[in-house]
Coordinates of C-alpha atoms and ligand atoms in Angstrom, one line a residue:
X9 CA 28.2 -9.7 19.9
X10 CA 28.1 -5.9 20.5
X11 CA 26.1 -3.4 17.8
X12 CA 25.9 0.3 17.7
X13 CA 22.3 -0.9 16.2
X14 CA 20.0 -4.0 15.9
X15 CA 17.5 -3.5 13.9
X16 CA 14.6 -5.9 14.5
X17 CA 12.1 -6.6 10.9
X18 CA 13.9 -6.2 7.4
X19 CA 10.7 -5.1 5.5
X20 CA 10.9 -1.8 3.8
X21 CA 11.0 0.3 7.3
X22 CA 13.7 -1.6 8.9
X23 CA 15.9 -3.0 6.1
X24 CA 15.8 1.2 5.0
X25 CA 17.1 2.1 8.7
X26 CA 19.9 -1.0 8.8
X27 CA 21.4 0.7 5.7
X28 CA 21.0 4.3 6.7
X29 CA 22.4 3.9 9.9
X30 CA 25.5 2.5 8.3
X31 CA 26.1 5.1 6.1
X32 CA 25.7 7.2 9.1
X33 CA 28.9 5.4 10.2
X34 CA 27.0 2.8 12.7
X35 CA 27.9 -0.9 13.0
X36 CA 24.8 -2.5 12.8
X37 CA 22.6 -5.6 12.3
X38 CA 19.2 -6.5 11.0
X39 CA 17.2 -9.8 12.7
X40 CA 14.4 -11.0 10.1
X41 CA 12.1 -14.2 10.3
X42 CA 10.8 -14.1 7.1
X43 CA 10.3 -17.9 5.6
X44 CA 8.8 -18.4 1.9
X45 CA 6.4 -21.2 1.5
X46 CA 9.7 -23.9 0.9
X47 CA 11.2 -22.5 4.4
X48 CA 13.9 -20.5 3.0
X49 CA 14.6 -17.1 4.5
X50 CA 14.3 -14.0 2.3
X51 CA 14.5 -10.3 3.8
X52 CA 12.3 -7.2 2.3
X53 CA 9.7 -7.8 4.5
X54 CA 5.6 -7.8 3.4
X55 CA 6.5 -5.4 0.3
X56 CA 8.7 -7.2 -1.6
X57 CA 7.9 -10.9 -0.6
X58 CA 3.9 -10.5 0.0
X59 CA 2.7 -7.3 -1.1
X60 CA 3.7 -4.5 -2.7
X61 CA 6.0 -5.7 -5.2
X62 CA 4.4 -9.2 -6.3
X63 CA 1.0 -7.1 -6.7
X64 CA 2.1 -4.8 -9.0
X65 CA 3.6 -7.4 -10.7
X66 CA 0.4 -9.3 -11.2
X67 CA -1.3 -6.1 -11.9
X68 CA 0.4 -5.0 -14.9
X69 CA 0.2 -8.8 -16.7
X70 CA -3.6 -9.1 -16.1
X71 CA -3.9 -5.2 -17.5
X72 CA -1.6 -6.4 -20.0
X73 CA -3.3 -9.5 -20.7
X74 CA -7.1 -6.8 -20.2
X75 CA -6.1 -4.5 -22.6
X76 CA -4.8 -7.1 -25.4
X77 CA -8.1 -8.8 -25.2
X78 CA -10.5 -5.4 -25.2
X79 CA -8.4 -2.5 -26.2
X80 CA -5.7 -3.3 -28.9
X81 CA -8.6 -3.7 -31.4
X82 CA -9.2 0.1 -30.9
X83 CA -5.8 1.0 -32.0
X84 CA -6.5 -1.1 -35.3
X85 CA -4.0 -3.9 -34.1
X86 CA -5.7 -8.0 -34.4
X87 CA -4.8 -10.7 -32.3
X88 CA -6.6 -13.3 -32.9
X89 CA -7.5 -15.2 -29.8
X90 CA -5.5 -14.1 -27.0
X91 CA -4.1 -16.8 -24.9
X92 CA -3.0 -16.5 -21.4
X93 CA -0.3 -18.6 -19.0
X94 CA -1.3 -18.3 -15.1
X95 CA 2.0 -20.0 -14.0
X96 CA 3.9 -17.7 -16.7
X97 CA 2.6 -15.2 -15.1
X98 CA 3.5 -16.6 -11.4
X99 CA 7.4 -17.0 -12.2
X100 CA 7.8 -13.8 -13.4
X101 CA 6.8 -12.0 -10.4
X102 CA 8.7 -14.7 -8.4
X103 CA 11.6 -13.8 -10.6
X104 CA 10.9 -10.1 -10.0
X105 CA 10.9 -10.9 -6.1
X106 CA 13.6 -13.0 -6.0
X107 CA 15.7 -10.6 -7.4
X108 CA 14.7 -7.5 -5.4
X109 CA 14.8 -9.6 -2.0
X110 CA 18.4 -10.9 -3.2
X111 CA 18.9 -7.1 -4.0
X112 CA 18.4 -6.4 -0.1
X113 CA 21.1 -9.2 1.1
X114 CA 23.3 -7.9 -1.5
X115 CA 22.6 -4.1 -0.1
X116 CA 23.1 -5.5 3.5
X117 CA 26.8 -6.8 2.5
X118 CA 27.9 -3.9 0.4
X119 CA 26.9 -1.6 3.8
X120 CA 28.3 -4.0 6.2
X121 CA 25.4 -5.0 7.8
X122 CA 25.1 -8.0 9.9
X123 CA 21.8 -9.7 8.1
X124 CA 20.7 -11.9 10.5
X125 CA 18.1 -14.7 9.8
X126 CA 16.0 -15.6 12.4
X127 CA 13.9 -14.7 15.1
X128 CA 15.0 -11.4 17.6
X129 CA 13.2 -10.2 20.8
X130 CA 13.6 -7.6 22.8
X131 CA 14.6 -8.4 26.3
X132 CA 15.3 -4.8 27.8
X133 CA 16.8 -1.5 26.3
X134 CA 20.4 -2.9 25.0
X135 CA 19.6 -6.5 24.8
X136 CA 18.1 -8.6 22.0
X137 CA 17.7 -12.5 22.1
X138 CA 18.4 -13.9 18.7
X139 CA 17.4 -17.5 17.5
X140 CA 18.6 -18.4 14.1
X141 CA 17.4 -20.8 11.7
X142 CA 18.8 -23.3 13.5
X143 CA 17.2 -22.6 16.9
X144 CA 20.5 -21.7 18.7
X145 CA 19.8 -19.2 20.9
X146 CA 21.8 -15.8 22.1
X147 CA 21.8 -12.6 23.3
X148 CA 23.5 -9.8 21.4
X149 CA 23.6 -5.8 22.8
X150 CA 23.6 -2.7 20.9
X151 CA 23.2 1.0 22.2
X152 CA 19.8 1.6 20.2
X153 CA 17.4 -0.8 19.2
X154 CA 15.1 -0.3 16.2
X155 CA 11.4 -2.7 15.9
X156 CA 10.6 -2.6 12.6
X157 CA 8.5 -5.8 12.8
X158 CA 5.7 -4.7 10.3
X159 CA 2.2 -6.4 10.3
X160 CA -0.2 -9.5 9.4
X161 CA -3.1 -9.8 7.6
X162 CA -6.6 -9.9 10.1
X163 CA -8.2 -13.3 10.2
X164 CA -11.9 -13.1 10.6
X165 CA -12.8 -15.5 13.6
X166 CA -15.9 -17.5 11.8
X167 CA -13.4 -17.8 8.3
X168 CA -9.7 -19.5 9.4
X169 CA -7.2 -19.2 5.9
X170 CA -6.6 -22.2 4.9
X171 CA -4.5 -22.2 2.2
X172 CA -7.0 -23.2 -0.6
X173 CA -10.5 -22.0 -0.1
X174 CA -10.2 -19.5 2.1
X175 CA -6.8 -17.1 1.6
X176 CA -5.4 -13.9 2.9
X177 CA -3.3 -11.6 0.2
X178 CA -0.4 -13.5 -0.1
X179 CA -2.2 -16.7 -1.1
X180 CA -4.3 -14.2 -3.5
X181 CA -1.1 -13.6 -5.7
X182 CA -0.7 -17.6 -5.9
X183 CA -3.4 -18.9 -7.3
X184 CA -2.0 -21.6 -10.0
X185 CA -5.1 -21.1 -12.3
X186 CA -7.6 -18.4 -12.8
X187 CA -10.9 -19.8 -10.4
X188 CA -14.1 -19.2 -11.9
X189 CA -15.6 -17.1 -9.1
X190 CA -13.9 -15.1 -6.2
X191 CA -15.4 -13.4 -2.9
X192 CA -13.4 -10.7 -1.7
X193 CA -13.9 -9.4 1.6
X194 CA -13.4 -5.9 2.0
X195 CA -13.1 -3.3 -0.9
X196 CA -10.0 -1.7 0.6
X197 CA -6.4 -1.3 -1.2
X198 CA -5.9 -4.9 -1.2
X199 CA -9.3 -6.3 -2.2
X200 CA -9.4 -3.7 -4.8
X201 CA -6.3 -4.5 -6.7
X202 CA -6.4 -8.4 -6.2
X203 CA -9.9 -8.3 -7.6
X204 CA -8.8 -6.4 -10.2
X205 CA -6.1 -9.1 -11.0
X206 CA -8.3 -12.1 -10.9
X207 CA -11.4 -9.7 -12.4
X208 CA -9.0 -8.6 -15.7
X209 CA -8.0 -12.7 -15.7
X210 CA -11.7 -13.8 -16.2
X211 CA -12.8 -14.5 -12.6
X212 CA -16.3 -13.5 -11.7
X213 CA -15.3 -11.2 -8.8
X214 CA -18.1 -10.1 -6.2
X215 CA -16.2 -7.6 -3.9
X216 CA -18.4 -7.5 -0.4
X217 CA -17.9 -3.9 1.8
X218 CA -19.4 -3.4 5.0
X219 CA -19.2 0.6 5.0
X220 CA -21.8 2.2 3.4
X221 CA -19.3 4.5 1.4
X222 CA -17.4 3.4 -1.3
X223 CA -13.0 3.9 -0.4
X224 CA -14.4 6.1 2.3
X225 CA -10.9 7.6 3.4
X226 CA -10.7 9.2 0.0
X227 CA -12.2 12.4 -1.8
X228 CA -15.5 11.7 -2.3
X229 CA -15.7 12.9 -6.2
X230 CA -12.7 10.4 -6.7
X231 CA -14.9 7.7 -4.6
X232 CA -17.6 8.2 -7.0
X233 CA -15.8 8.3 -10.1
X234 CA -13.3 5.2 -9.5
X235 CA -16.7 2.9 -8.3
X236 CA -18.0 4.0 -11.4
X237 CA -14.9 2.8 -13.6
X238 CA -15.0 -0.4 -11.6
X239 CA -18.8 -1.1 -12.1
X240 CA -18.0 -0.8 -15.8
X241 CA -15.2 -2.9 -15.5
X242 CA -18.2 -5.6 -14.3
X243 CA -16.5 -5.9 -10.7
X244 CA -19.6 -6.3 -8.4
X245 CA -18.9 -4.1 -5.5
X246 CA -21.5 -4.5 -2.8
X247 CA -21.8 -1.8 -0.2
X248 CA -23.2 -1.7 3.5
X249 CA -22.8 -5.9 3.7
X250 CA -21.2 -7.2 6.4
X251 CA -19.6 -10.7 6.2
X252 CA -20.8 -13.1 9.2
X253 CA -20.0 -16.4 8.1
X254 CA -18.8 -19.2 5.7
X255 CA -19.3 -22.6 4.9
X256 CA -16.4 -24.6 3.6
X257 CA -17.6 -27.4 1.0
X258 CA -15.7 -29.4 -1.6
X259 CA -17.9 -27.4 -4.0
X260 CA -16.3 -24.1 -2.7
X261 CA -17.5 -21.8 -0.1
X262 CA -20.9 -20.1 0.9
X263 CA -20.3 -16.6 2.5
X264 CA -23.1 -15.0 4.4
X265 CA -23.3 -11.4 4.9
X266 CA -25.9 -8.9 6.0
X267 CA -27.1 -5.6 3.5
X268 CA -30.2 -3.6 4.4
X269 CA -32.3 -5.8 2.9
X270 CA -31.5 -8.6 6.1
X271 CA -29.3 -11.5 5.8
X272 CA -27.7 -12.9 2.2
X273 CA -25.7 -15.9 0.8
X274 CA -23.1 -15.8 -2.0
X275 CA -21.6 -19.3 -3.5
X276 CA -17.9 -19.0 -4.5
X277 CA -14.7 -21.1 -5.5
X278 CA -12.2 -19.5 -3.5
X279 CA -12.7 -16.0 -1.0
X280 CA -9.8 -13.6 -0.6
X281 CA -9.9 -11.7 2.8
X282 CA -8.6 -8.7 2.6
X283 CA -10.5 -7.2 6.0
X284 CA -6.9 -5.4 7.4
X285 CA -3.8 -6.1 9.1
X286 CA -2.9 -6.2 12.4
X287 CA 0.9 -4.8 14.2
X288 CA 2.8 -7.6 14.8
X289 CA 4.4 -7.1 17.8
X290 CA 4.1 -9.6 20.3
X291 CA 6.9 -11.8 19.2
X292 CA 9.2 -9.0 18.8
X293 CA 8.9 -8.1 22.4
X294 CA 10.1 -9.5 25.9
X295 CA 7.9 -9.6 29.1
X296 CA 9.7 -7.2 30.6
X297 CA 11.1 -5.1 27.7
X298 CA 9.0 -2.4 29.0
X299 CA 7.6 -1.3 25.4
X300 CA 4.2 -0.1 25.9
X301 CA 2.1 -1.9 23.5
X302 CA -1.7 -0.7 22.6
X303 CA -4.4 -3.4 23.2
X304 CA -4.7 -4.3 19.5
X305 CA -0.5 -4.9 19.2
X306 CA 0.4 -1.5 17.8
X307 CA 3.6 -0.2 19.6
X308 CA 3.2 3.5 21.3
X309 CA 5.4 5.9 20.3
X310 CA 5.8 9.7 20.0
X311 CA 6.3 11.5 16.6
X312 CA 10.0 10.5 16.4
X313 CA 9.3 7.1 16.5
X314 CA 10.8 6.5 20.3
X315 CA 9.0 3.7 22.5
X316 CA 8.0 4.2 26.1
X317 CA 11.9 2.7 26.4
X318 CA 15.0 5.0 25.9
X319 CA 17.1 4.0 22.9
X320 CA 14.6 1.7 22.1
X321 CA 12.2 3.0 18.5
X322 CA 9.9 1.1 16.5
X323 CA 8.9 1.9 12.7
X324 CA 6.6 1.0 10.2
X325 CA 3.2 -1.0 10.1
X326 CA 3.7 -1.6 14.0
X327 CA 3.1 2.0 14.8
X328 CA 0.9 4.2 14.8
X329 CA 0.1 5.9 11.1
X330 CA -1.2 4.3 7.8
X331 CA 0.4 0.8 6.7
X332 CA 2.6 2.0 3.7
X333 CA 6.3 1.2 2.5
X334 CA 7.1 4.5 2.1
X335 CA 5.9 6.1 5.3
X336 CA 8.1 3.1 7.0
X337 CA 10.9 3.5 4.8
X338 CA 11.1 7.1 5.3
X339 CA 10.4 6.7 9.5
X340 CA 13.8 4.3 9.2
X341 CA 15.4 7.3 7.4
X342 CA 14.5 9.8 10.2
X343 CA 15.1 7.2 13.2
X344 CA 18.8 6.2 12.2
X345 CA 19.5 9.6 11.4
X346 CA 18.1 10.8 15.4
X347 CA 20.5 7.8 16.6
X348 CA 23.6 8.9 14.4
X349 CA 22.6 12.7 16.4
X350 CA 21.5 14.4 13.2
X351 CA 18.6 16.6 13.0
X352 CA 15.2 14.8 11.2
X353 CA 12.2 14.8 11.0
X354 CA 9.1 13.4 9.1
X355 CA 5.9 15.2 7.8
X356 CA 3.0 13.1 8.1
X357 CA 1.0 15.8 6.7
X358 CA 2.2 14.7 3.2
X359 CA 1.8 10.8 2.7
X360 CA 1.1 9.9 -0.6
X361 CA -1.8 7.4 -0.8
X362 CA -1.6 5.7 -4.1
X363 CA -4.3 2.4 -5.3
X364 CA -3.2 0.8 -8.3
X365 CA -6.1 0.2 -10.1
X366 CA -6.9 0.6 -14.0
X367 CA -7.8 3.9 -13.0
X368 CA -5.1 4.4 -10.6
X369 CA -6.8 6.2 -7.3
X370 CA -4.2 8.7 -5.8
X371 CA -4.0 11.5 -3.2
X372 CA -2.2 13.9 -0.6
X373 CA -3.0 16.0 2.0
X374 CA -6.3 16.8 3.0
X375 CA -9.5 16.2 1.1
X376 CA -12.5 18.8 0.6
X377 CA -14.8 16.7 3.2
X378 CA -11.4 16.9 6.1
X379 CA -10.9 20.8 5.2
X380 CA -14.7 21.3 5.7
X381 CA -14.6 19.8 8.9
X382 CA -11.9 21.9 9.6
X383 CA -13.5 25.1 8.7
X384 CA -10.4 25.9 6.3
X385 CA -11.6 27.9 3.0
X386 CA -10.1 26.6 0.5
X387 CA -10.4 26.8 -3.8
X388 CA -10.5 23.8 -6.2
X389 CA -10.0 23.1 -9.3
X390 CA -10.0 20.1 -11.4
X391 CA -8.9 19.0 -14.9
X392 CA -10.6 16.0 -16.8
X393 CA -8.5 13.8 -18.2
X394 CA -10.8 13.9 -21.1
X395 CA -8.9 17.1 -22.5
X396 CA -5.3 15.8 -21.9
X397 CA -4.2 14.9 -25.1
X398 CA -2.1 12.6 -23.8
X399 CA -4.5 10.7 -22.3
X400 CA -6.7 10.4 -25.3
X401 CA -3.4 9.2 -27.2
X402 CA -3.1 5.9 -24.3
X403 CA -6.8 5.8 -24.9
X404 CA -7.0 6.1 -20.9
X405 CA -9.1 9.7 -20.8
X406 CA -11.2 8.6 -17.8
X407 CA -10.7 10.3 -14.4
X408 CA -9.6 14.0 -13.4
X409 CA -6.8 15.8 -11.2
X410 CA -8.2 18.0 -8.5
X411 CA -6.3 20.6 -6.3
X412 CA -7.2 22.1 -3.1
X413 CA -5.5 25.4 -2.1
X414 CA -5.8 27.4 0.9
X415 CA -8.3 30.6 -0.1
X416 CA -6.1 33.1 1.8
X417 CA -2.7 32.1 0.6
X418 CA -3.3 30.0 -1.8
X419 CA -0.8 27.4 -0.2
X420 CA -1.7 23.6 -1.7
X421 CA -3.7 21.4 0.9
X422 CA -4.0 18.5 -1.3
X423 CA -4.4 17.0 -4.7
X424 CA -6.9 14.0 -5.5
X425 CA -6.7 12.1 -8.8
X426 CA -8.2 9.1 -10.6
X427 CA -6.9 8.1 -13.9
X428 CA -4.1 7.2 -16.0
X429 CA -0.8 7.3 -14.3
X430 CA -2.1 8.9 -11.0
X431 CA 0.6 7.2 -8.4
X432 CA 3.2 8.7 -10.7
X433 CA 1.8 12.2 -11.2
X434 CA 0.9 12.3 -7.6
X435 CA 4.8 12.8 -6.7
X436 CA 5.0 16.4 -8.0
X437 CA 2.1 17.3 -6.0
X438 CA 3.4 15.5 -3.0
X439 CA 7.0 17.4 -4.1
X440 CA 4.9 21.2 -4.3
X441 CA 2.8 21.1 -0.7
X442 CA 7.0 20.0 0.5
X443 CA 8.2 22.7 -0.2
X444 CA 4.9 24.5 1.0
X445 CA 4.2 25.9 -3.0
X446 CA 1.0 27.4 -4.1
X447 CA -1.1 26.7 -7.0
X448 CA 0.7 29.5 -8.5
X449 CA 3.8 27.9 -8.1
X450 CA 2.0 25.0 -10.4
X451 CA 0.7 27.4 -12.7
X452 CA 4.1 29.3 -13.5
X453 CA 5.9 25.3 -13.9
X454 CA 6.3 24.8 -17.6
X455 CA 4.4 21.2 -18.3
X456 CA 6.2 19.2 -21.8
X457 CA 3.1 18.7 -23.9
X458 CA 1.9 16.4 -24.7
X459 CA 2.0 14.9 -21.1
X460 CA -0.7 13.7 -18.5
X461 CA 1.7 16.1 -16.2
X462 CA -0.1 18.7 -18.5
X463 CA -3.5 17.8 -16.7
X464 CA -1.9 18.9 -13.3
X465 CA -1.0 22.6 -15.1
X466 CA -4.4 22.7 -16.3
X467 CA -6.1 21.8 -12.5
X468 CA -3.5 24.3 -10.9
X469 CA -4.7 26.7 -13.2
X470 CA -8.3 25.6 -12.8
X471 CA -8.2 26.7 -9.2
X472 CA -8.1 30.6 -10.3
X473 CA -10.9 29.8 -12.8
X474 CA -7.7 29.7 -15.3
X475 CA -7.7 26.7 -17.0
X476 CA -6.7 27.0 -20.6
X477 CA -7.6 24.0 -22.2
X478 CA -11.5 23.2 -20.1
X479 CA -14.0 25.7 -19.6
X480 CA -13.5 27.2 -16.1
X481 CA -17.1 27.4 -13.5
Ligands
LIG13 P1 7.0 -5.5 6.9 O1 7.2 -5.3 5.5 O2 5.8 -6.3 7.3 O3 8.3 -6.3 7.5 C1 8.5 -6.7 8.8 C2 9.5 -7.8 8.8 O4 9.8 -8.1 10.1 C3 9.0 -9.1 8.2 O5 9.9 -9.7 7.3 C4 8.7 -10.0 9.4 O6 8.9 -11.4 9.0 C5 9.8 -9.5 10.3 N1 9.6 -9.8 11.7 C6 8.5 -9.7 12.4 N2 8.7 -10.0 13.7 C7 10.0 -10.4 13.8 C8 10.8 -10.9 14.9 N3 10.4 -11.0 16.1 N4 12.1 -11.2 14.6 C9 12.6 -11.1 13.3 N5 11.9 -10.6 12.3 C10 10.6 -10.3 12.6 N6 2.4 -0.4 0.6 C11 2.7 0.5 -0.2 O7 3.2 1.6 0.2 N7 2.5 0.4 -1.6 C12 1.9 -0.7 -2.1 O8 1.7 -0.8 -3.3 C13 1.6 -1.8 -1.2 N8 1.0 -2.9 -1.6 C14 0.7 -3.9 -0.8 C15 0.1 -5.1 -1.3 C16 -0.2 -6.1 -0.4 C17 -0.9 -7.3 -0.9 C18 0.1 -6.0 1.0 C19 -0.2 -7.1 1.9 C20 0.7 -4.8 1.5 C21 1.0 -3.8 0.6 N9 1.5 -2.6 1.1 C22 1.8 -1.6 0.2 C23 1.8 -2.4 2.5 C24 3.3 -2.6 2.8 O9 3.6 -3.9 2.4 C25 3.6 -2.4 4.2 O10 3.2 -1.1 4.6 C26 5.1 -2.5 4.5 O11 5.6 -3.7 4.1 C27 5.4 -2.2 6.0 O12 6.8 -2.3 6.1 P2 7.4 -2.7 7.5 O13 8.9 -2.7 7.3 O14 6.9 -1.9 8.6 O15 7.0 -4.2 7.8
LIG14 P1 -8.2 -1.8 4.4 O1 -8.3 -1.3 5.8 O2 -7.7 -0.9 3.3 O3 -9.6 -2.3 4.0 C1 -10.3 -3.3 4.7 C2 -11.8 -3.2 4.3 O4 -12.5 -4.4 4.8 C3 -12.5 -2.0 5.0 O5 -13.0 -1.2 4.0 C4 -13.5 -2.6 5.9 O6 -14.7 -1.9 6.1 C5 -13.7 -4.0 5.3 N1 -14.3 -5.0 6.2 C6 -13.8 -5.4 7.4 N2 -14.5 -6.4 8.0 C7 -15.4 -6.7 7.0 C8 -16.4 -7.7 7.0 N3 -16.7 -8.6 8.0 N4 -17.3 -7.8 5.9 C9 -17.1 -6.9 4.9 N5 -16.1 -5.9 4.9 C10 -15.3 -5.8 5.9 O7 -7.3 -3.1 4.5 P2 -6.6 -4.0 3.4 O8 -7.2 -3.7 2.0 O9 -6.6 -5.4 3.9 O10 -5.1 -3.4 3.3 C11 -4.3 -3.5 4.5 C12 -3.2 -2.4 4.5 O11 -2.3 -2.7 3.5 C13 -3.8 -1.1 4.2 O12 -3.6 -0.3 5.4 C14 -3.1 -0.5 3.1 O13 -2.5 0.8 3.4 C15 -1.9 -1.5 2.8 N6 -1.8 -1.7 1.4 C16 -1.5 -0.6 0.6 C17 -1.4 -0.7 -0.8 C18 -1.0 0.4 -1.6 O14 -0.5 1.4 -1.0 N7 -1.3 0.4 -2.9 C19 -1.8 -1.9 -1.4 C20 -2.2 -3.0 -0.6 C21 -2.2 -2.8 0.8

């Protein structure tokens, strides 16, 4: 068979480009492996099978289940003893995956797109080897080739998953009943919001870092202020301790790890690695496809997303960039849009980082520690969600909005938030420094009241020393 494009991967970055490319008038098809635990096929990719989706699933019953148990008596509402249903819990997010997975198959025949299930690998520029579910084996061509073959989760050599004791992410958001103690390893993204999960569910959670700083690829005041929120929340964070090794026992599992103070042991029930993933690209790829390939898997390519190979582009977590579903969605946008011959282009200067935590972490742009570095003056200003009236209404007035504009033209550079609602009000400042506005722009926006959109007003303002509802430095 003969394609205008194959798409290789049908996560969130190549399942986007299959279906942009055939609005762009393309015939195309999309090649994806995926297999659920029973061996069945499903496309969406990591996000909506293994990450994204089934997290934030889980997250919003535990917080549920959190704030029925610790914050309902607040509002003057009784309960009585709240109950809770692990495997309840489980079939609604497998209900919610289900039908967004189903949504992409259903999405793939409405565009005519050729969803293909099975393996595909690139032989050279034009020519993809498909094996389907069955093993059959055959080559189909298409003029431009897309890799969007995403990433796994890191295994840590001394600690092999094995499906019980010792699990990556995906077997963090199956766990049939709530164990008593966790180990997390690493307090990134995903150890952060699975031990939340299990934390909010009763698990003892002990989340071990190696860095010395706390989320250290975000603002440091928002560092500070979410660890703080966590520590209260009673999830033991350790800093500066580097796992080393594990012992597997009926009983559970003994991690070691070393802190300043030399060499430590930590007995747990179950340990959720969560250390980093890793391109996947070596399946995807030929020996003599030609696709130059970094030494830890990640495909090279230049900022439009084209290989080493002509008509040959790869997208998502198996290029260069951070590992999120948007940034690949959008690099499928731009790529099938450069094949169709229209003009694109990405910005990778504005990237919304959001962590779903209870506070939510969120940011954009560049933080106060990157524009120092950079020798860029800049203002700030900040807005506690403390006097958002909104916020004190959800009971959720923890946290603050900051904004960081450029001192000569008071362009925005970035915005850093921790609280209620951060990875949705994040968007309008990810929308302003888009269309390149200034803090001005912010300050002129009329903000409904009562909102927490109010406490993005108030920062904007804050940034001119002309916040109206916080007392300006
Ligand atoms: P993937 O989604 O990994 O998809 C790649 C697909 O290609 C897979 O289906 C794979 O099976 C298939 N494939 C690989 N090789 C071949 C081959 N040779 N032939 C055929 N098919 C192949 N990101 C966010 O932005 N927000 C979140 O809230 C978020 N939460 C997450 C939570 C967890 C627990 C995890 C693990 C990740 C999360 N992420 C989140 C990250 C997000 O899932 C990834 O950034 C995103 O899925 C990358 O998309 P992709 O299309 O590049 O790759
Ligand atoms: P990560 O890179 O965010 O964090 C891994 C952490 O593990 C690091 O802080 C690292 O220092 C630590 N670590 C590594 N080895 C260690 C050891 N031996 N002992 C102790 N600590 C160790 O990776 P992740 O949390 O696994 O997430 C993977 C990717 O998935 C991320 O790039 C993220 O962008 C993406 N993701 C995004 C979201 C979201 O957008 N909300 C959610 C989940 C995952």
């Amino acid at each position: 068979m003969s394609y205008d494009v194959i798409v290789i991967g049908a996560g969130p970055g190549g399942y986007i480009a299959a279906i942009r490319a055939s609005q762009n008038g393309l015939k195309v098809a999309c090649i994806d492996d995926w297999q659920n635990r029973d061996g069945s096929y499903a496309f969406g990719g990591t996000c909506l099978n293994a990450g994204c989706i089934p997290s934030k699933a889980l997250l919003e019953s535990s917080e549920l289940y959190h704030r029925a148990n610790d914050e309902f008596a607040i509002h003057g509402i009784s309960t009585g003893k709240v109950s809770m249903d692990v495997k309840a819990m489980l079939k609604r997010k497998d209900a919610i995956v289900n039908q967004f997975t189903g949504g992409v198959a259903s999405l793939f025949k409405a565009n005519k797109i050729e969803g293909l299930q099975g393996r595909g690998k690139l032989l050279k520029a034009g020519e993809v080897e498909y094996t389907d579910a069955q093993g059959k084996v055959s080559v189909l061509k298409a003029k431009d080739v897309i890799l969007a073959t995403g990433s796994e989760p890191i295994e840590l050599p001394f600690m092999k998953y094995d499906g019980d004791k010792i699990v990556d992410s995906w077997g963090a958001l199956e766990f049939e009943s709530v164990p008593k103690s966790i180990g997390v390893i690493g307090a990134g993204v995903i150890g952060l919001e699975l031990g939340s999960v299990w934390k909010r569910l009763g698990a003892e959670v002990t989340i071990i870092e190696a860095q010395n700083d706390f989320l250290f690829m975000a603002d440091k005041q928002v560092a500070k202020e979410a660890l703080r929120a966590f520590k209260k929340q009673k999830l033991d964070i350790k800093l500066g301790a580097k796992v080393s090794g594990a012992k597997v026992a009926k009983s559970g599992v003994t991690l070691t790890y070393e802190d300043k103070k030399g060499e430590q042991t930590l007995k747990v029930d179950k340990v959720i690695v969560a250390v980093g993933r890793k391109a996947s690209s070596v399946k995807a790829l030929g020996e003599n496809s030609g696709v130059k390939v970094s030494d830890r898997g990640v495909i090279e390519v230049d900022h439009d997303c084209r290989t080493s190979v002509p008509n040959v582009y790869a997208i998502g977590d198996v290029v260069r960039g951070p590992m999120l579903a948007h940034k690949a969605s959008e690099e499928g946008v731009m790529v099938a849009d450069l094949i169709a011959g229209k003009v694109a282009e990405m910005n990778y200067d504005v990237i919304p980082s959001v962590i779903y935590t209870a506070p939510e972490i969120a940011w954009v742009g560049k933080n106060e520690e990157e524009l120092k570095k950079a020798g860029i003056e800049y203002k700030a200003g900040s807005f506690p969600f403390a006097a958002s009236g909104r916020a004190k209404a959800m009971e959720q007035a923890g946290g603050f909005v900051k904004i960081l504009a450029d001192k000569k033209d008071d362009t925005i550079l970035g915005a850093h938030l921790v609280g209620p609602m951060a990875g949705e009000l994040i968007s309008e400042l990810v929308l302003a420094m888009e269309f390149m506005a200034s803090a001005e722009d912010i300050q002129r926006t009329i903000h409904a009241h009562p909102s927490l959109a109010e406490a993005v007003h108030e920062a904007a303002l804050a940034v001119d020393n002309k916040a109206l509802n916080s007392i300006n430095k």
